[in-house]
PDB file of C-alpha atoms in Angstrom:
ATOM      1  CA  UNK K  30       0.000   0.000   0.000  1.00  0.00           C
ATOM      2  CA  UNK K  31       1.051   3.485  -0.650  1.00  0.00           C
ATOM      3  CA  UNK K  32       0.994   6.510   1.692  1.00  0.00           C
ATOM      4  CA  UNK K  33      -0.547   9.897   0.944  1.00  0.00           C
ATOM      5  CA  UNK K  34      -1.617  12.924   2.463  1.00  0.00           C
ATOM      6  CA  UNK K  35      -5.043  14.815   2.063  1.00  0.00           C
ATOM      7  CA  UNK K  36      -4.048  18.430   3.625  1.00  0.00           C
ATOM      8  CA  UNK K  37      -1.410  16.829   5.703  1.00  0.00           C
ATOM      9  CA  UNK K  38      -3.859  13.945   6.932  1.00  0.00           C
ATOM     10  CA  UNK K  39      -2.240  10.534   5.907  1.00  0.00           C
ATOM     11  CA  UNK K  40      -4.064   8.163   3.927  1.00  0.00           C
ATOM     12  CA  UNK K  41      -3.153   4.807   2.273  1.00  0.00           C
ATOM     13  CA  UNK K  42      -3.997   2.956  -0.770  1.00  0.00           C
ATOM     14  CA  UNK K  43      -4.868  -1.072  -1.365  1.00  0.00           C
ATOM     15  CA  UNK K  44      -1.164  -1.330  -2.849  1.00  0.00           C
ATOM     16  CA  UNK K  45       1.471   0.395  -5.084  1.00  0.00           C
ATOM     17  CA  UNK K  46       1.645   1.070  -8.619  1.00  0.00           C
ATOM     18  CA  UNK K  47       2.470  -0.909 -11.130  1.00  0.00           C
ATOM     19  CA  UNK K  48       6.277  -1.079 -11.629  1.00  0.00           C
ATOM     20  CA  UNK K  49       8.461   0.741 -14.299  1.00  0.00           C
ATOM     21  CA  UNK K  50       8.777  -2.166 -16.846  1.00  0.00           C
ATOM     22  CA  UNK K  51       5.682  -4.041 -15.966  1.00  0.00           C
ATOM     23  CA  UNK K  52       2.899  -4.931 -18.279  1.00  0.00           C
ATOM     24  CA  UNK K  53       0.585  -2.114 -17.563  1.00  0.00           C
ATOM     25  CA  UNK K  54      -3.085  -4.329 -15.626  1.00  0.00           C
ATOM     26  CA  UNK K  55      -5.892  -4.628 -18.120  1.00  0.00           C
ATOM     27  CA  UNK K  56      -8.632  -2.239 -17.869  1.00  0.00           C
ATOM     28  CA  UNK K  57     -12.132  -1.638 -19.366  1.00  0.00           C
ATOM     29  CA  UNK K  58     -13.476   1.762 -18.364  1.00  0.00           C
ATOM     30  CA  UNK K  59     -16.541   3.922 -19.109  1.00  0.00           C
ATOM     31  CA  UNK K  60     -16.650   7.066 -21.380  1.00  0.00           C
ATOM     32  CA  UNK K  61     -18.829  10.171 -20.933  1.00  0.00           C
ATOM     33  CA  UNK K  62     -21.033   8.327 -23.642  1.00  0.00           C
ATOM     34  CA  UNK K  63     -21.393   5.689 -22.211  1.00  0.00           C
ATOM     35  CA  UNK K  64     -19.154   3.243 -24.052  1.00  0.00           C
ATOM     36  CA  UNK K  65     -15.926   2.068 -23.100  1.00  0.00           C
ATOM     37  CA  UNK K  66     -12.047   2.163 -23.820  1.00  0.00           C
ATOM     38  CA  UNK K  67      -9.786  -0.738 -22.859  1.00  0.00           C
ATOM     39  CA  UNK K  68      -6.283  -1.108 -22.177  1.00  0.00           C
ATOM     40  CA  UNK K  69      -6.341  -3.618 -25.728  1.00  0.00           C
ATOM     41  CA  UNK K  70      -8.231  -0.552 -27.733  1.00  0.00           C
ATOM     42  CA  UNK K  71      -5.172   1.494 -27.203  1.00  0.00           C
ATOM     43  CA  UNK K  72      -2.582  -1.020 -27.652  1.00  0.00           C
ATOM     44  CA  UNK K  73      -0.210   1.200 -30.642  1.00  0.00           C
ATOM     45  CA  UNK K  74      -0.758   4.247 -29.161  1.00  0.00           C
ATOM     46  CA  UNK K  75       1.156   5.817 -26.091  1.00  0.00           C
ATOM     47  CA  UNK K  76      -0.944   6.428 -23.186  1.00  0.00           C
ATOM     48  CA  UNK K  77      -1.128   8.543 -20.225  1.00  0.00           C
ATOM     49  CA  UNK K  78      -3.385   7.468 -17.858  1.00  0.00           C
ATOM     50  CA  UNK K  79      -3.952  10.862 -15.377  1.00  0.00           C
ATOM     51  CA  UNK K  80      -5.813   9.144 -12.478  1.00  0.00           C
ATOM     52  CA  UNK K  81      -7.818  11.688  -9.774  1.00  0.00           C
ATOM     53  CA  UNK K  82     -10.412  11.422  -7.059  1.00  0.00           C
ATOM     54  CA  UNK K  83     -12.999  13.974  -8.425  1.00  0.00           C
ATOM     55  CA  UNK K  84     -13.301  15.903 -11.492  1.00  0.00           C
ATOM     56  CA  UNK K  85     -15.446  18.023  -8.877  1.00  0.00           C
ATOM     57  CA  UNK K  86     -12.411  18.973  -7.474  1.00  0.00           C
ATOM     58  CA  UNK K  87      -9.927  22.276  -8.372  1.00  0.00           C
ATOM     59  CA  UNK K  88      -7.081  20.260  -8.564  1.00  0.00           C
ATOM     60  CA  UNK K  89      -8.536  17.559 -10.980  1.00  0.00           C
ATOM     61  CA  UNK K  90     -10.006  19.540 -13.161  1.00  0.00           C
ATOM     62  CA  UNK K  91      -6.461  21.016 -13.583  1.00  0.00           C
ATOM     63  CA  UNK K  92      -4.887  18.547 -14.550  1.00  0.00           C
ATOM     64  CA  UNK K  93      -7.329  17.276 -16.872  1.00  0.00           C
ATOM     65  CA  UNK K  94      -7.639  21.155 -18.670  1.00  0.00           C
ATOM     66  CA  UNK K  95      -3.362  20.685 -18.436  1.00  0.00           C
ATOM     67  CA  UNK K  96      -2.898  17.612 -20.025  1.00  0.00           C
ATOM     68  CA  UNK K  97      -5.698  18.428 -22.590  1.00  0.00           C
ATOM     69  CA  UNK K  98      -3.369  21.512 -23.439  1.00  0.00           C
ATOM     70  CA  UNK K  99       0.189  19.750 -23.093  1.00  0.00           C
ATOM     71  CA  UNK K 100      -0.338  16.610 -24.647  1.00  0.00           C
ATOM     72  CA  UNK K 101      -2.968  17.536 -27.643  1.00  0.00           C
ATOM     73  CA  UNK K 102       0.723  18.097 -29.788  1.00  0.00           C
ATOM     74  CA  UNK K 103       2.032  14.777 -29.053  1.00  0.00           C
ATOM     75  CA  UNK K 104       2.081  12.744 -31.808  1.00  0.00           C
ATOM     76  CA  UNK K 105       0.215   9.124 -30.896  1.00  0.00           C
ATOM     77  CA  UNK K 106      -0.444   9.727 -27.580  1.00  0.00           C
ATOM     78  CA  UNK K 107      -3.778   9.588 -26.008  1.00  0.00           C
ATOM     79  CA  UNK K 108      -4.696  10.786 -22.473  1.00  0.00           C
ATOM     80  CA  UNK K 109      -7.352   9.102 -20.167  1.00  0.00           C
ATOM     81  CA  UNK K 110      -8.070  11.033 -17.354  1.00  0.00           C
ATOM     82  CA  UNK K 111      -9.605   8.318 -15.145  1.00  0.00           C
ATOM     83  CA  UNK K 112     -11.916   8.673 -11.893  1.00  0.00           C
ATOM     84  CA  UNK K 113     -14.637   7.137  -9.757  1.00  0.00           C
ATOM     85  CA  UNK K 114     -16.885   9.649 -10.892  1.00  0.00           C
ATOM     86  CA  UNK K 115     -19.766   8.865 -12.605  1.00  0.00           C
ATOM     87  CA  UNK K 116     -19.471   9.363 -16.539  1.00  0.00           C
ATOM     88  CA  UNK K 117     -22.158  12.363 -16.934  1.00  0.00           C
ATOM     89  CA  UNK K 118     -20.507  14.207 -14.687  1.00  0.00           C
ATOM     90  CA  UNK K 119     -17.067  14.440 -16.639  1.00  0.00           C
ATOM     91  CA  UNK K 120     -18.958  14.471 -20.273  1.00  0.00           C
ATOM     92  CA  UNK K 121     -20.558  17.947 -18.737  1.00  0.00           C
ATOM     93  CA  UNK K 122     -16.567  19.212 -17.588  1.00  0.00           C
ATOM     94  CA  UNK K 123     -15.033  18.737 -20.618  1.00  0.00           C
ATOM     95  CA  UNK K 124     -18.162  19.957 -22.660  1.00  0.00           C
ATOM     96  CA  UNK K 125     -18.381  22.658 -20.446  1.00  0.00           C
ATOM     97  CA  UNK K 126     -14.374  23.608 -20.804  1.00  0.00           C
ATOM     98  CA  UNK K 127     -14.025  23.131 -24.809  1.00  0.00           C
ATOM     99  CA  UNK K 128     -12.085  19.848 -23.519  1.00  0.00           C
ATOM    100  CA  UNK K 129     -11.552  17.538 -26.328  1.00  0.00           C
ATOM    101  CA  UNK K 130      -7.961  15.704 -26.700  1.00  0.00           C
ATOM    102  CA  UNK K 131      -8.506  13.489 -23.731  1.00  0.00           C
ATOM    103  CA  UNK K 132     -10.597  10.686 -23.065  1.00  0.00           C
ATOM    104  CA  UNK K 133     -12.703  10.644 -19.534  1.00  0.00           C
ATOM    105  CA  UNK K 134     -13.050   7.363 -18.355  1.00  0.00           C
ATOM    106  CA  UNK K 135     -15.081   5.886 -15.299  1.00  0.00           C
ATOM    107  CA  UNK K 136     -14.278   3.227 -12.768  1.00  0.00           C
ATOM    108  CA  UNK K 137     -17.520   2.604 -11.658  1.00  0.00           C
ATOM    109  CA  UNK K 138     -18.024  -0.834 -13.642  1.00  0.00           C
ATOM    110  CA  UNK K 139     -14.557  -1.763 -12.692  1.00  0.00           C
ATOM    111  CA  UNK K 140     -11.143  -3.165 -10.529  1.00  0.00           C
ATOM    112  CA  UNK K 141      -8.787  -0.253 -11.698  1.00  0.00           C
ATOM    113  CA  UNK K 142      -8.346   1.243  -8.394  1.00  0.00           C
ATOM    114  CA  UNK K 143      -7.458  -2.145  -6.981  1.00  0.00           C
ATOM    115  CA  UNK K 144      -5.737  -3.287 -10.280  1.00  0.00           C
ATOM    116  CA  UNK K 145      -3.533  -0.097 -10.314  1.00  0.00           C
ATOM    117  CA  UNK K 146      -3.302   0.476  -6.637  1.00  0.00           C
ATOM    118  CA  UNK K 147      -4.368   3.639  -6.128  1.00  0.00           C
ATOM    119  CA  UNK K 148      -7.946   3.232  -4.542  1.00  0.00           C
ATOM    120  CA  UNK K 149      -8.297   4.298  -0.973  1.00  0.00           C
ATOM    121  CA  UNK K 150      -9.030   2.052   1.317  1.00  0.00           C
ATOM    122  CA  UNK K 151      -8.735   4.918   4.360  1.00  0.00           C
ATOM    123  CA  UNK K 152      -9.914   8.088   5.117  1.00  0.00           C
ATOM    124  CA  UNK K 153     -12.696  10.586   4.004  1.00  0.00           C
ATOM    125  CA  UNK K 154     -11.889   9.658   0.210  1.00  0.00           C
ATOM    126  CA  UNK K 155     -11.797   5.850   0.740  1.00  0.00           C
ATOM    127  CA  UNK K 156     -13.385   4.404  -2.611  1.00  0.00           C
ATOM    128  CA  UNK K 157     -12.260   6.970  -4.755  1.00  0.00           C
ATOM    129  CA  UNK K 158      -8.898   7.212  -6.670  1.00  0.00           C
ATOM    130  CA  UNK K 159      -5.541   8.727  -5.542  1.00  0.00           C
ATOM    131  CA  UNK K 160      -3.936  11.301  -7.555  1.00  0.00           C
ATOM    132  CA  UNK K 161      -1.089   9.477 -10.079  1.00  0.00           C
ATOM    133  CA  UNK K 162      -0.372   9.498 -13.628  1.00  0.00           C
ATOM    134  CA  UNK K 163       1.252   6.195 -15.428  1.00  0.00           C
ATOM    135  CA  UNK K 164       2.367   6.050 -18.422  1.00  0.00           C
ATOM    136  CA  UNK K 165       2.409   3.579 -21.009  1.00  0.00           C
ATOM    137  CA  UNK K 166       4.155   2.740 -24.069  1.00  0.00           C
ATOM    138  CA  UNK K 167       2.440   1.631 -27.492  1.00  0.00           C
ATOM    139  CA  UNK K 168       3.118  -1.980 -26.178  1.00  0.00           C
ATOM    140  CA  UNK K 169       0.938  -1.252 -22.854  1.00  0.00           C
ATOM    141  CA  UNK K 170       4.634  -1.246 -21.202  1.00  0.00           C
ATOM    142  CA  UNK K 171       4.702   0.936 -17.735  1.00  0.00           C
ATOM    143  CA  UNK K 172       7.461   3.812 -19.195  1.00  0.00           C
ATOM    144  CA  UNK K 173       6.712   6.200 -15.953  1.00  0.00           C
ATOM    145  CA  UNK K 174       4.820   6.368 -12.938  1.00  0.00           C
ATOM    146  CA  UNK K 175       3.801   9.006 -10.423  1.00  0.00           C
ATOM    147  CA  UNK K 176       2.240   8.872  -6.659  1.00  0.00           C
ATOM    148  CA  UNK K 177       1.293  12.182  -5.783  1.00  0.00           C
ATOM    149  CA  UNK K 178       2.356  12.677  -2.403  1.00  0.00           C
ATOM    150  CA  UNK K 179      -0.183  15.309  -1.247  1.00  0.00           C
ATOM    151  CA  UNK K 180      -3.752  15.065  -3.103  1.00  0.00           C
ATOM    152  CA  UNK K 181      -4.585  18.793  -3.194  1.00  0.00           C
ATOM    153  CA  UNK K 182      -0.695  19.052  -5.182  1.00  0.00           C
ATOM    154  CA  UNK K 183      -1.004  18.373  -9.396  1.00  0.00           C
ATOM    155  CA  UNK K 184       1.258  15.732 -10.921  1.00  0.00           C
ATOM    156  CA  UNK K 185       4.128  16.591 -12.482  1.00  0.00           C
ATOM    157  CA  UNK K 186       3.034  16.880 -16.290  1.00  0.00           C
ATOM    158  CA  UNK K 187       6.663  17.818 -17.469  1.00  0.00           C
ATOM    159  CA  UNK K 188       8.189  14.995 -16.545  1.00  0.00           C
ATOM    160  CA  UNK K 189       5.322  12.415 -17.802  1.00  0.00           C
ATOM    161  CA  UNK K 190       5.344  13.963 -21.028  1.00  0.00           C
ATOM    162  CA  UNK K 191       9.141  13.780 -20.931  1.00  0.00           C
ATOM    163  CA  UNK K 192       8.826  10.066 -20.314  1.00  0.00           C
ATOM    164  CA  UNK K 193       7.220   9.854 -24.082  1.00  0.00           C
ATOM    165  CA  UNK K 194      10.368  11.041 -25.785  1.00  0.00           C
TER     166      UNK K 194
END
């Protein structure tokens, strides 16, 4: 399990992320329209996964309007910005915003928080998703991961688009 902090108040996770090297876990998640993308739909392209607790959140919503902006201009790379909130509720963000080179994608039909290790399984936000980005190669290959140490801090986005070079 990993350790975080929510405004200085320690929480933990069900376990780590996957390892630098590692086959990246299988995943089938929901879109904002209510279909799905899988880890196997986006085998060939590079992938940033940008996990959060809450697109409801200042912080989230950040990092999803960041990595919209950052990582529209690289070439075969698609970001999923991946939550337990429901998938209405990030289709009407990012229609809202003018959002459009990520993917949302839902956990509610799903293991990725255990799968990925970044569920919490203490605290006010237990259930919902740590803050962490991995990234994957076009072979679903772990290139780069991030556990953001506080929740209310955003991930580094320099250095997880730098992992893509």
């Amino acid at each position: 399990m990993a350790t975080v902090t929510l405004k200085g108040n320690p929480l933990e996770t069900v376990g780590e992320l996957p390892e630098k090297g590692s086959n990246a876990p299988g995943f089938t998640l929901v879109k904002a329209d209510l279909s799905t993308v899988s880890l196997d739909e986006l085998k060939g392209k590079r992938v940033i996964l940008n996990i959060f607790p809450s697109i409801d959140t200042g912080t989230c919503a950040m990092s999803v309007r960041k990595f919209n902006e950052k990582a529209s201009s690289v070439e075969n790379t698609q970001v999923v910005c991946v939550s337990a909130d429901l998938p209405f509720a990030a289709g009407r963000f990012c229609g809202a915003e003018g959002i459009e080179n990520v993917v949302t994608a839902s956990t509610f039909r799903s293991d990725f928080g255990k799968a990925y290790g970044v569920e919490f399984s203490t605290g006010p936000l237990t259930g919902l998703l740590s803050r962490a980005v991995v990234v994957l190669d076009t072979d679903g290959k772990v290139v780069y991961t991030e556990q953001v140490k506080e929740t209310a801090d955003e991930p580094d986005y320099d250095a997880a688009l730098a992992a893509l070079q």
